[in-house]
């Protein structure tokens, strides 16, 4: 249980710093500026416990300017070390997959 809380805190921090969500609840924080200026919007997220000391976060996001969709994975351990990788999602013809939903 302690690991899950730690992982969630790390994952939230990493998400705000690297991906920055679509909206911000408080306009008086530095995080709000980062979120509002971010080009990326997270569409979905899943968190899995990989082991007793490591967890994996899987995200789907899109670029607000180009609408190109990305698959993003992150791995965080209890020692605070982790990694993030992103991959452009492709359609059946090998072209970048574009977000067709409402822009946030």
mmCIF file of N, CA, C and O in Angstrom:
data_model
loop_
_atom_site.group_PDB
_atom_site.id
_atom_site.type_symbol
_atom_site.label_atom_id
_atom_site.label_comp_id
_atom_site.label_asym_id
_atom_site.label_seq_id
_atom_site.Cartn_x
_atom_site.Cartn_y
_atom_site.Cartn_z
ATOM 1 N N UNK A 1 0.828 -1.202 0.000
ATOM 2 C CA UNK A 1 0.000 0.000 0.000
ATOM 3 C C UNK A 1 0.870 1.263 0.000
ATOM 4 O O UNK A 1 0.582 2.204 -0.708
ATOM 5 N N UNK A 2 1.940 1.242 0.795
ATOM 6 C CA UNK A 2 2.830 2.387 0.863
ATOM 7 C C UNK A 2 3.489 2.626 -0.497
ATOM 8 O O UNK A 2 3.654 3.750 -0.925
ATOM 9 N N UNK A 3 3.842 1.539 -1.172
ATOM 10 C CA UNK A 3 4.452 1.628 -2.494
ATOM 11 C C UNK A 3 3.496 2.265 -3.497
ATOM 12 O O UNK A 3 3.889 3.094 -4.303
ATOM 13 N N UNK A 4 2.236 1.875 -3.452
ATOM 14 C CA UNK A 4 1.254 2.414 -4.400
ATOM 15 C C UNK A 4 1.102 3.917 -4.231
ATOM 16 O O UNK A 4 1.027 4.658 -5.200
ATOM 17 N N UNK A 5 1.057 4.383 -2.973
ATOM 18 C CA UNK A 5 0.942 5.826 -2.730
ATOM 19 C C UNK A 5 2.170 6.553 -3.269
ATOM 20 O O UNK A 5 2.063 7.600 -3.898
ATOM 21 N N UNK A 6 3.341 5.979 -3.020
ATOM 22 C CA UNK A 6 4.574 6.581 -3.504
ATOM 23 C C UNK A 6 4.585 6.623 -5.027
ATOM 24 O O UNK A 6 4.933 7.626 -5.641
ATOM 25 N N UNK A 7 4.192 5.516 -5.632
ATOM 26 C CA UNK A 7 4.178 5.443 -7.089
ATOM 27 C C UNK A 7 3.219 6.461 -7.678
ATOM 28 O O UNK A 7 3.547 7.142 -8.650
ATOM 29 N N UNK A 8 2.037 6.575 -7.124
ATOM 30 C CA UNK A 8 1.054 7.523 -7.642
ATOM 31 C C UNK A 8 1.599 8.946 -7.549
ATOM 32 O O UNK A 8 1.473 9.730 -8.487
ATOM 33 N N UNK A 9 2.240 9.290 -6.434
ATOM 34 C CA UNK A 9 2.823 10.632 -6.285
ATOM 35 C C UNK A 9 3.905 10.872 -7.332
ATOM 36 O O UNK A 9 3.955 11.936 -7.953
ATOM 37 N N UNK A 10 4.771 9.883 -7.529
ATOM 38 C CA UNK A 10 5.831 10.022 -8.545
ATOM 39 C C UNK A 10 5.239 10.148 -9.937
ATOM 40 O O UNK A 10 5.675 10.971 -10.736
ATOM 41 N N UNK A 11 4.252 9.328 -10.218
ATOM 42 C CA UNK A 11 3.651 9.340 -11.544
ATOM 43 C C UNK A 11 2.946 10.659 -11.828
ATOM 44 O O UNK A 11 3.050 11.204 -12.928
ATOM 45 N N UNK A 12 2.275 11.198 -10.845
ATOM 46 C CA UNK A 12 1.617 12.494 -11.013
ATOM 47 C C UNK A 12 2.653 13.577 -11.272
ATOM 48 O O UNK A 12 2.486 14.406 -12.167
ATOM 49 N N UNK A 13 3.739 13.561 -10.509
ATOM 50 C CA UNK A 13 4.796 14.555 -10.703
ATOM 51 C C UNK A 13 5.394 14.454 -12.089
ATOM 52 O O UNK A 13 5.592 15.459 -12.770
ATOM 53 N N UNK A 14 5.700 13.237 -12.513
ATOM 54 C CA UNK A 14 6.276 13.030 -13.841
ATOM 55 C C UNK A 14 5.305 13.479 -14.919
ATOM 56 O O UNK A 14 5.679 14.132 -15.885
ATOM 57 N N UNK A 15 4.033 13.148 -14.748
ATOM 58 C CA UNK A 15 3.030 13.530 -15.743
ATOM 59 C C UNK A 15 2.925 15.037 -15.875
ATOM 60 O O UNK A 15 2.843 15.566 -16.979
ATOM 61 N N UNK A 16 2.909 15.751 -14.754
ATOM 62 C CA UNK A 16 2.788 17.208 -14.798
ATOM 63 C C UNK A 16 4.013 17.831 -15.446
ATOM 64 O O UNK A 16 3.906 18.724 -16.269
ATOM 65 N N UNK A 17 5.178 17.302 -15.101
ATOM 66 C CA UNK A 17 6.402 17.881 -15.633
ATOM 67 C C UNK A 17 6.562 17.596 -17.122
ATOM 68 O O UNK A 17 6.861 18.485 -17.904
ATOM 69 N N UNK A 18 6.349 16.338 -17.543
ATOM 70 C CA UNK A 18 6.621 15.960 -18.925
ATOM 71 C C UNK A 18 5.429 16.043 -19.857
ATOM 72 O O UNK A 18 5.563 16.353 -21.018
ATOM 73 N N UNK A 19 4.274 15.715 -19.376
ATOM 74 C CA UNK A 19 3.124 15.638 -20.263
ATOM 75 C C UNK A 19 2.138 16.765 -20.066
ATOM 76 O O UNK A 19 1.476 17.175 -21.011
ATOM 77 N N UNK A 20 2.002 17.222 -18.843
ATOM 78 C CA UNK A 20 1.079 18.280 -18.468
ATOM 79 C C UNK A 20 -0.324 18.014 -18.995
ATOM 80 O O UNK A 20 -0.559 18.007 -20.179
ATOM 81 N N UNK A 21 -1.247 17.831 -18.098
ATOM 82 C CA UNK A 21 -2.618 17.482 -18.453
ATOM 83 C C UNK A 21 -3.359 18.533 -19.237
ATOM 84 O O UNK A 21 -2.789 19.510 -19.695
ATOM 85 N N UNK A 22 -4.651 18.349 -19.394
ATOM 86 C CA UNK A 22 -5.454 19.219 -20.247
ATOM 87 C C UNK A 22 -6.018 20.426 -19.520
ATOM 88 O O UNK A 22 -6.355 21.414 -20.133
ATOM 89 N N UNK A 23 -6.186 20.333 -18.229
ATOM 90 C CA UNK A 23 -6.776 21.455 -17.503
ATOM 91 C C UNK A 23 -6.125 21.578 -16.145
ATOM 92 O O UNK A 23 -5.460 20.677 -15.678
ATOM 93 N N UNK A 24 -6.340 22.721 -15.517
ATOM 94 C CA UNK A 24 -5.730 22.959 -14.212
ATOM 95 C C UNK A 24 -6.774 23.473 -13.238
ATOM 96 O O UNK A 24 -7.550 24.365 -13.560
ATOM 97 N N UNK A 25 -6.819 22.938 -12.022
ATOM 98 C CA UNK A 25 -7.816 23.351 -11.060
ATOM 99 C C UNK A 25 -7.530 24.691 -10.392
ATOM 100 O O UNK A 25 -8.425 25.371 -9.950
ATOM 101 N N UNK A 26 -6.268 25.096 -10.291
ATOM 102 C CA UNK A 26 -5.904 26.296 -9.558
ATOM 103 C C UNK A 26 -5.052 27.195 -10.443
ATOM 104 O O UNK A 26 -4.005 26.799 -10.902
ATOM 105 N N UNK A 27 -5.481 28.426 -10.655
ATOM 106 C CA UNK A 27 -4.777 29.321 -11.562
ATOM 107 C C UNK A 27 -3.587 30.011 -10.911
ATOM 108 O O UNK A 27 -2.897 30.766 -11.547
ATOM 109 N N UNK A 28 -3.323 29.766 -9.633
ATOM 110 C CA UNK A 28 -2.268 30.469 -8.930
ATOM 111 C C UNK A 28 -1.001 29.646 -8.747
ATOM 112 O O UNK A 28 -0.133 30.026 -7.994
ATOM 113 N N UNK A 29 -0.860 28.542 -9.425
ATOM 114 C CA UNK A 29 0.323 27.707 -9.246
ATOM 115 C C UNK A 29 1.187 27.711 -10.479
ATOM 116 O O UNK A 29 0.736 27.993 -11.585
ATOM 117 N N UNK A 30 2.453 27.375 -10.286
ATOM 118 C CA UNK A 30 3.372 27.260 -11.417
ATOM 119 C C UNK A 30 2.965 26.096 -12.298
ATOM 120 O O UNK A 30 3.170 26.125 -13.507
ATOM 121 N N UNK A 31 2.388 25.060 -11.695
ATOM 122 C CA UNK A 31 1.937 23.909 -12.463
ATOM 123 C C UNK A 31 0.854 24.311 -13.463
ATOM 124 O O UNK A 31 0.790 23.791 -14.558
ATOM 125 N N UNK A 32 0.001 25.250 -13.086
ATOM 126 C CA UNK A 32 -1.053 25.718 -13.976
ATOM 127 C C UNK A 32 -0.452 26.317 -15.235
ATOM 128 O O UNK A 32 -0.907 26.044 -16.340
ATOM 129 N N UNK A 33 0.594 27.127 -15.085
ATOM 130 C CA UNK A 33 1.245 27.725 -16.251
ATOM 131 C C UNK A 33 1.804 26.642 -17.159
ATOM 132 O O UNK A 33 1.678 26.720 -18.370
ATOM 133 N N UNK A 34 2.418 25.631 -16.559
ATOM 134 C CA UNK A 34 2.978 24.534 -17.345
ATOM 135 C C UNK A 34 1.882 23.787 -18.082
ATOM 136 O O UNK A 34 2.008 23.468 -19.255
ATOM 137 N N UNK A 35 0.781 23.521 -17.414
ATOM 138 C CA UNK A 35 -0.328 22.789 -18.022
ATOM 139 C C UNK A 35 -0.945 23.598 -19.152
ATOM 140 O O UNK A 35 -1.203 23.077 -20.234
ATOM 141 N N UNK A 36 -1.186 24.873 -18.940
ATOM 142 C CA UNK A 36 -1.815 25.701 -19.966
ATOM 143 C C UNK A 36 -0.931 25.865 -21.200
ATOM 144 O O UNK A 36 -1.432 26.044 -22.301
ATOM 145 N N UNK A 37 0.376 25.825 -21.019
ATOM 146 C CA UNK A 37 1.287 25.993 -22.134
ATOM 147 C C UNK A 37 1.644 24.666 -22.792
ATOM 148 O O UNK A 37 2.324 24.643 -23.802
ATOM 149 N N UNK A 38 1.191 23.569 -22.230
ATOM 150 C CA UNK A 38 1.546 22.259 -22.757
ATOM 151 C C UNK A 38 0.885 22.008 -24.103
ATOM 152 O O UNK A 38 -0.249 22.396 -24.339
ATOM 153 N N UNK A 39 1.606 21.307 -24.956
ATOM 154 C CA UNK A 39 1.057 20.925 -26.255
ATOM 155 C C UNK A 39 0.338 19.598 -26.193
ATOM 156 O O UNK A 39 -0.318 19.216 -27.154
ATOM 157 N N UNK A 40 0.466 18.856 -25.092
ATOM 158 C CA UNK A 40 -0.076 17.509 -25.029
ATOM 159 C C UNK A 40 -1.274 17.395 -24.104
ATOM 160 O O UNK A 40 -1.360 18.082 -23.104
ATOM 161 N N UNK A 41 -2.183 16.512 -24.476
ATOM 162 C CA UNK A 41 -3.374 16.244 -23.676
ATOM 163 C C UNK A 41 -3.480 14.728 -23.487
ATOM 164 O O UNK A 41 -3.447 13.976 -24.463
ATOM 165 N N UNK A 42 -3.593 14.302 -22.241
ATOM 166 C CA UNK A 42 -3.708 12.878 -21.947
ATOM 167 C C UNK A 42 -5.146 12.433 -22.184
ATOM 168 O O UNK A 42 -6.082 13.008 -21.649
ATOM 169 N N UNK A 43 -5.315 11.377 -22.984
ATOM 170 C CA UNK A 43 -6.637 10.840 -23.297
ATOM 171 C C UNK A 43 -7.004 9.712 -22.340
ATOM 172 O O UNK A 43 -8.120 9.632 -21.858
ATOM 173 N N UNK A 44 -6.043 8.817 -22.098
ATOM 174 C CA UNK A 44 -6.300 7.691 -21.195
ATOM 175 C C UNK A 44 -5.034 7.330 -20.435
ATOM 176 O O UNK A 44 -3.930 7.634 -20.885
ATOM 177 N N UNK A 45 -5.218 6.697 -19.283
ATOM 178 C CA UNK A 45 -4.076 6.250 -18.498
ATOM 179 C C UNK A 45 -4.423 4.981 -17.718
ATOM 180 O O UNK A 45 -5.559 4.808 -17.280
ATOM 181 N N UNK A 46 -3.448 4.094 -17.611
ATOM 182 C CA UNK A 46 -3.577 2.861 -16.841
ATOM 183 C C UNK A 46 -2.292 2.672 -16.048
ATOM 184 O O UNK A 46 -1.199 2.909 -16.560
ATOM 185 N N UNK A 47 -2.431 2.235 -14.799
ATOM 186 C CA UNK A 47 -1.276 1.997 -13.939
ATOM 187 C C UNK A 47 -1.291 0.542 -13.513
ATOM 188 O O UNK A 47 -2.307 0.031 -13.047
ATOM 189 N N UNK A 48 -0.145 -0.120 -13.679
ATOM 190 C CA UNK A 48 -0.021 -1.529 -13.334
ATOM 191 C C UNK A 48 1.139 -1.724 -12.372
ATOM 192 O O UNK A 48 2.191 -1.111 -12.541
ATOM 193 N N UNK A 49 0.949 -2.590 -11.379
ATOM 194 C CA UNK A 49 2.035 -2.933 -10.477
ATOM 195 C C UNK A 49 2.843 -4.052 -11.129
ATOM 196 O O UNK A 49 2.351 -5.158 -11.321
ATOM 197 N N UNK A 50 4.071 -3.743 -11.501
ATOM 198 C CA UNK A 50 4.940 -4.694 -12.195
ATOM 199 C C UNK A 50 5.578 -5.679 -11.214
ATOM 200 O O UNK A 50 5.710 -6.851 -11.491
ATOM 201 N N UNK A 51 5.988 -5.168 -10.064
ATOM 202 C CA UNK A 51 6.554 -5.996 -9.003
ATOM 203 C C UNK A 51 6.298 -5.279 -7.682
ATOM 204 O O UNK A 51 5.611 -4.269 -7.644
ATOM 205 N N UNK A 52 6.882 -5.794 -6.600
ATOM 206 C CA UNK A 52 6.709 -5.145 -5.300
ATOM 207 C C UNK A 52 7.370 -3.780 -5.242
ATOM 208 O O UNK A 52 7.026 -2.953 -4.401
ATOM 209 N N UNK A 53 8.318 -3.524 -6.115
ATOM 210 C CA UNK A 53 9.070 -2.274 -6.069
ATOM 211 C C UNK A 53 8.949 -1.418 -7.326
ATOM 212 O O UNK A 53 9.525 -0.347 -7.394
ATOM 213 N N UNK A 54 8.233 -1.879 -8.320
ATOM 214 C CA UNK A 54 8.156 -1.161 -9.593
ATOM 215 C C UNK A 54 6.729 -1.168 -10.135
ATOM 216 O O UNK A 54 6.022 -2.149 -9.994
ATOM 217 N N UNK A 55 6.353 -0.059 -10.744
ATOM 218 C CA UNK A 55 5.035 0.034 -11.375
ATOM 219 C C UNK A 55 5.183 0.697 -12.741
ATOM 220 O O UNK A 55 6.134 1.428 -13.000
ATOM 221 N N UNK A 56 4.225 0.425 -13.600
ATOM 222 C CA UNK A 56 4.248 0.936 -14.968
ATOM 223 C C UNK A 56 2.982 1.742 -15.232
ATOM 224 O O UNK A 56 1.888 1.325 -14.871
ATOM 225 N N UNK A 57 3.134 2.898 -15.863
ATOM 226 C CA UNK A 57 2.006 3.715 -16.282
ATOM 227 C C UNK A 57 1.952 3.747 -17.793
ATOM 228 O O UNK A 57 2.975 3.935 -18.452
ATOM 229 N N UNK A 58 0.779 3.507 -18.359
ATOM 230 C CA UNK A 58 0.593 3.534 -19.806
ATOM 231 C C UNK A 58 -0.415 4.631 -20.149
ATOM 232 O O UNK A 58 -1.489 4.690 -19.556
ATOM 233 N N UNK A 59 -0.068 5.477 -21.104
ATOM 234 C CA UNK A 59 -0.891 6.633 -21.452
ATOM 235 C C UNK A 59 -1.099 6.717 -22.958
ATOM 236 O O UNK A 59 -0.243 6.330 -23.738
ATOM 237 N N UNK A 60 -2.216 7.298 -23.345
ATOM 238 C CA UNK A 60 -2.451 7.708 -24.720
ATOM 239 C C UNK A 60 -2.643 9.214 -24.667
ATOM 240 O O UNK A 60 -3.400 9.712 -23.833
ATOM 241 N N UNK A 61 -1.938 9.940 -25.519
ATOM 242 C CA UNK A 61 -2.023 11.401 -25.513
ATOM 243 C C UNK A 61 -1.995 11.902 -26.955
ATOM 244 O O UNK A 61 -1.652 11.169 -27.870
ATOM 245 N N UNK A 62 -2.373 13.174 -27.125
ATOM 246 C CA UNK A 62 -2.263 13.785 -28.452
ATOM 247 C C UNK A 62 -1.673 15.180 -28.340
ATOM 248 O O UNK A 62 -1.760 15.834 -27.305
ATOM 249 N N UNK A 63 -1.054 15.608 -29.415
ATOM 250 C CA UNK A 63 -0.476 16.936 -29.515
ATOM 251 C C UNK A 63 -1.605 17.891 -29.900
ATOM 252 O O UNK A 63 -2.283 17.685 -30.906
ATOM 253 N N UNK A 64 -1.816 18.926 -29.110
ATOM 254 C CA UNK A 64 -2.933 19.849 -29.354
ATOM 255 C C UNK A 64 -2.802 20.621 -30.659
ATOM 256 O O UNK A 64 -3.798 21.007 -31.245
ATOM 257 N N UNK A 65 -1.582 20.849 -31.121
ATOM 258 C CA UNK A 65 -1.389 21.625 -32.353
ATOM 259 C C UNK A 65 -1.459 20.764 -33.609
ATOM 260 O O UNK A 65 -2.024 21.182 -34.611
ATOM 261 N N UNK A 66 -0.873 19.572 -33.565
ATOM 262 C CA UNK A 66 -0.826 18.731 -34.765
ATOM 263 C C UNK A 66 -1.855 17.613 -34.757
ATOM 264 O O UNK A 66 -2.072 16.980 -35.786
ATOM 265 N N UNK A 67 -2.460 17.317 -33.608
ATOM 266 C CA UNK A 67 -3.428 16.238 -33.389
ATOM 267 C C UNK A 67 -2.802 14.842 -33.519
ATOM 268 O O UNK A 67 -3.502 13.849 -33.523
ATOM 269 N N UNK A 68 -1.485 14.749 -33.625
ATOM 270 C CA UNK A 68 -0.804 13.457 -33.702
ATOM 271 C C UNK A 68 -0.914 12.765 -32.342
ATOM 272 O O UNK A 68 -0.713 13.374 -31.295
ATOM 273 N N UNK A 69 -1.238 11.463 -32.373
ATOM 274 C CA UNK A 69 -1.425 10.691 -31.142
ATOM 275 C C UNK A 69 -0.144 9.941 -30.773
ATOM 276 O O UNK A 69 0.604 9.506 -31.648
ATOM 277 N N UNK A 70 0.085 9.800 -29.458
ATOM 278 C CA UNK A 70 1.274 9.147 -28.934
ATOM 279 C C UNK A 70 0.886 8.104 -27.895
ATOM 280 O O UNK A 70 -0.073 8.283 -27.144
ATOM 281 N N UNK A 71 1.682 7.034 -27.841
ATOM 282 C CA UNK A 71 1.593 6.057 -26.760
ATOM 283 C C UNK A 71 2.791 6.338 -25.863
ATOM 284 O O UNK A 71 3.930 6.403 -26.332
ATOM 285 N N UNK A 72 2.536 6.522 -24.569
ATOM 286 C CA UNK A 72 3.585 6.883 -23.621
ATOM 287 C C UNK A 72 3.608 5.863 -22.495
ATOM 288 O O UNK A 72 2.555 5.503 -21.959
ATOM 289 N N UNK A 73 4.799 5.403 -22.143
ATOM 290 C CA UNK A 73 4.924 4.486 -21.016
ATOM 291 C C UNK A 73 5.931 5.056 -20.025
ATOM 292 O O UNK A 73 6.891 5.721 -20.403
ATOM 293 N N UNK A 74 5.669 4.804 -18.752
ATOM 294 C CA UNK A 74 6.599 5.232 -17.712
ATOM 295 C C UNK A 74 6.750 4.102 -16.704
ATOM 296 O O UNK A 74 5.813 3.350 -16.445
ATOM 297 N N UNK A 75 7.946 3.992 -16.168
ATOM 298 C CA UNK A 75 8.230 2.991 -15.154
ATOM 299 C C UNK A 75 8.882 3.705 -13.979
ATOM 300 O O UNK A 75 9.820 4.472 -14.164
ATOM 301 N N UNK A 76 8.363 3.476 -12.775
ATOM 302 C CA UNK A 76 8.888 4.128 -11.583
ATOM 303 C C UNK A 76 9.096 3.084 -10.502
ATOM 304 O O UNK A 76 8.227 2.246 -10.264
ATOM 305 N N UNK A 77 10.247 3.150 -9.858
ATOM 306 C CA UNK A 77 10.550 2.257 -8.751
ATOM 307 C C UNK A 77 10.464 2.992 -7.426
ATOM 308 O O UNK A 77 10.392 4.222 -7.392
ATOM 309 N N UNK A 78 10.496 2.264 -6.319
ATOM 310 C CA UNK A 78 10.396 2.890 -5.001
ATOM 311 C C UNK A 78 11.611 3.743 -4.686
ATOM 312 O O UNK A 78 11.564 4.600 -3.814
ATOM 313 N N UNK A 79 12.712 3.536 -5.403
ATOM 314 C CA UNK A 79 13.902 4.348 -5.174
ATOM 315 C C UNK A 79 13.808 5.708 -5.866
ATOM 316 O O UNK A 79 14.720 6.514 -5.772
ATOM 317 N N UNK A 80 12.713 5.947 -6.568
ATOM 318 C CA UNK A 80 12.510 7.220 -7.239
ATOM 319 C C UNK A 80 13.045 7.267 -8.653
ATOM 320 O O UNK A 80 12.822 8.221 -9.374
ATOM 321 N N UNK A 81 13.767 6.248 -9.053
ATOM 322 C CA UNK A 81 14.289 6.200 -10.415
ATOM 323 C C UNK A 81 13.229 5.674 -11.358
ATOM 324 O O UNK A 81 12.399 4.860 -10.988
ATOM 325 N N UNK A 82 13.277 6.139 -12.579
ATOM 326 C CA UNK A 82 12.288 5.695 -13.543
ATOM 327 C C UNK A 82 12.666 6.092 -14.945
ATOM 328 O O UNK A 82 13.738 6.636 -15.194
ATOM 329 N N UNK A 83 11.767 5.810 -15.860
ATOM 330 C CA UNK A 83 12.002 6.164 -17.254
ATOM 331 C C UNK A 83 10.674 6.440 -17.940
ATOM 332 O O UNK A 83 9.635 5.964 -17.508
ATOM 333 N N UNK A 84 10.745 7.227 -19.000
ATOM 334 C CA UNK A 84 9.565 7.537 -19.805
ATOM 335 C C UNK A 84 9.950 7.353 -21.274
ATOM 336 O O UNK A 84 11.041 7.724 -21.683
ATOM 337 N N UNK A 85 9.056 6.767 -22.035
ATOM 338 C CA UNK A 85 9.282 6.669 -23.480
ATOM 339 C C UNK A 85 7.976 6.984 -24.197
ATOM 340 O O UNK A 85 6.895 6.771 -23.663
ATOM 341 N N UNK A 86 8.090 7.517 -25.400
ATOM 342 C CA UNK A 86 6.904 7.830 -26.187
ATOM 343 C C UNK A 86 7.089 7.321 -27.606
ATOM 344 O O UNK A 86 8.205 7.264 -28.125
ATOM 345 N N UNK A 87 5.979 6.950 -28.219
ATOM 346 C CA UNK A 87 5.977 6.422 -29.576
ATOM 347 C C UNK A 87 4.795 7.018 -30.330
ATOM 348 O O UNK A 87 3.691 7.066 -29.804
ATOM 349 N N UNK A 88 5.037 7.469 -31.546
ATOM 350 C CA UNK A 88 3.944 7.961 -32.387
ATOM 351 C C UNK A 88 3.070 6.776 -32.761
ATOM 352 O O UNK A 88 3.565 5.729 -33.174
ATOM 353 N N UNK A 89 1.765 6.922 -32.635
ATOM 354 C CA UNK A 89 0.835 5.870 -33.040
ATOM 355 C C UNK A 89 0.598 5.991 -34.545
ATOM 356 O O UNK A 89 0.433 7.097 -35.062
ATOM 357 N N UNK A 90 0.601 4.856 -35.238
ATOM 358 C CA UNK A 90 0.447 4.851 -36.693
ATOM 359 C C UNK A 90 -0.842 4.160 -37.115
ATOM 360 O O UNK A 90 -1.294 3.228 -36.452
ATOM 361 N N UNK A 91 -1.408 4.616 -38.253
ATOM 362 C CA UNK A 91 -2.584 3.940 -38.796
ATOM 363 C C UNK A 91 -2.130 2.751 -39.644
ATOM 364 O O UNK A 91 -0.937 2.459 -39.745
ATOM 365 N N UNK A 92 -3.059 2.080 -40.274
ATOM 366 C CA UNK A 92 -2.722 0.868 -41.035
ATOM 367 C C UNK A 92 -1.826 1.138 -42.234
ATOM 368 O O UNK A 92 -1.172 0.237 -42.751
ATOM 369 N N UNK A 93 -1.766 2.391 -42.696
ATOM 370 C CA UNK A 93 -0.915 2.758 -43.829
ATOM 371 C C UNK A 93 0.457 3.274 -43.381
ATOM 372 O O UNK A 93 1.260 3.685 -44.211
ATOM 373 N N UNK A 94 0.704 3.294 -42.089
ATOM 374 C CA UNK A 94 1.983 3.766 -41.568
ATOM 375 C C UNK A 94 2.071 5.263 -41.377
ATOM 376 O O UNK A 94 3.129 5.796 -41.096
ATOM 377 N N UNK A 95 0.951 5.960 -41.502
ATOM 378 C CA UNK A 95 0.915 7.406 -41.288
ATOM 379 C C UNK A 95 0.560 7.680 -39.826
ATOM 380 O O UNK A 95 -0.133 6.886 -39.195
ATOM 381 N N UNK A 96 0.997 8.828 -39.293
ATOM 382 C CA UNK A 96 0.659 9.140 -37.895
ATOM 383 C C UNK A 96 -0.855 9.172 -37.682
ATOM 384 O O UNK A 96 -1.600 9.726 -38.498
ATOM 385 N N UNK A 97 -1.287 8.551 -36.601
ATOM 386 C CA UNK A 97 -2.703 8.528 -36.241
ATOM 387 C C UNK A 97 -3.075 9.899 -35.688
ATOM 388 O O UNK A 97 -2.379 10.444 -34.834
ATOM 389 N N UNK A 98 -4.160 10.486 -36.187
ATOM 390 C CA UNK A 98 -4.595 11.820 -35.765
ATOM 391 C C UNK A 98 -5.821 11.732 -34.855
ATOM 392 O O UNK A 98 -6.728 10.952 -35.104
ATOM 393 N N UNK A 99 -5.835 12.562 -33.811
ATOM 394 C CA UNK A 99 -6.936 12.648 -32.873
ATOM 395 C C UNK A 99 -8.130 13.265 -33.591
ATOM 396 O O UNK A 99 -8.026 14.330 -34.185
ATOM 397 N N UNK A 100 -9.269 12.586 -33.544
ATOM 398 C CA UNK A 100 -10.459 13.084 -34.215
ATOM 399 C C UNK A 100 -11.512 13.592 -33.239
ATOM 400 O O UNK A 100 -12.561 14.078 -33.658
ATOM 401 N N UNK A 101 -11.245 13.478 -31.960
ATOM 402 C CA UNK A 101 -12.185 13.941 -30.943
ATOM 403 C C UNK A 101 -12.109 15.443 -30.749
ATOM 404 O O UNK A 101 -11.392 16.165 -31.452
ATOM 405 N N UNK A 102 -12.828 15.903 -29.758
ATOM 406 C CA UNK A 102 -12.860 17.327 -29.428
ATOM 407 C C UNK A 102 -11.541 17.737 -28.802
ATOM 408 O O UNK A 102 -10.987 17.048 -27.956
ATOM 409 N N UNK A 103 -10.985 18.871 -29.238
ATOM 410 C CA UNK A 103 -9.743 19.386 -28.663
ATOM 411 C C UNK A 103 -10.006 19.944 -27.282
ATOM 412 O O UNK A 103 -10.986 20.647 -27.069
ATOM 413 N N UNK A 104 -9.120 19.638 -26.354
ATOM 414 C CA UNK A 104 -9.278 20.114 -24.968
ATOM 415 C C UNK A 104 -8.273 21.185 -24.677
ATOM 416 O O UNK A 104 -7.229 21.257 -25.195
#
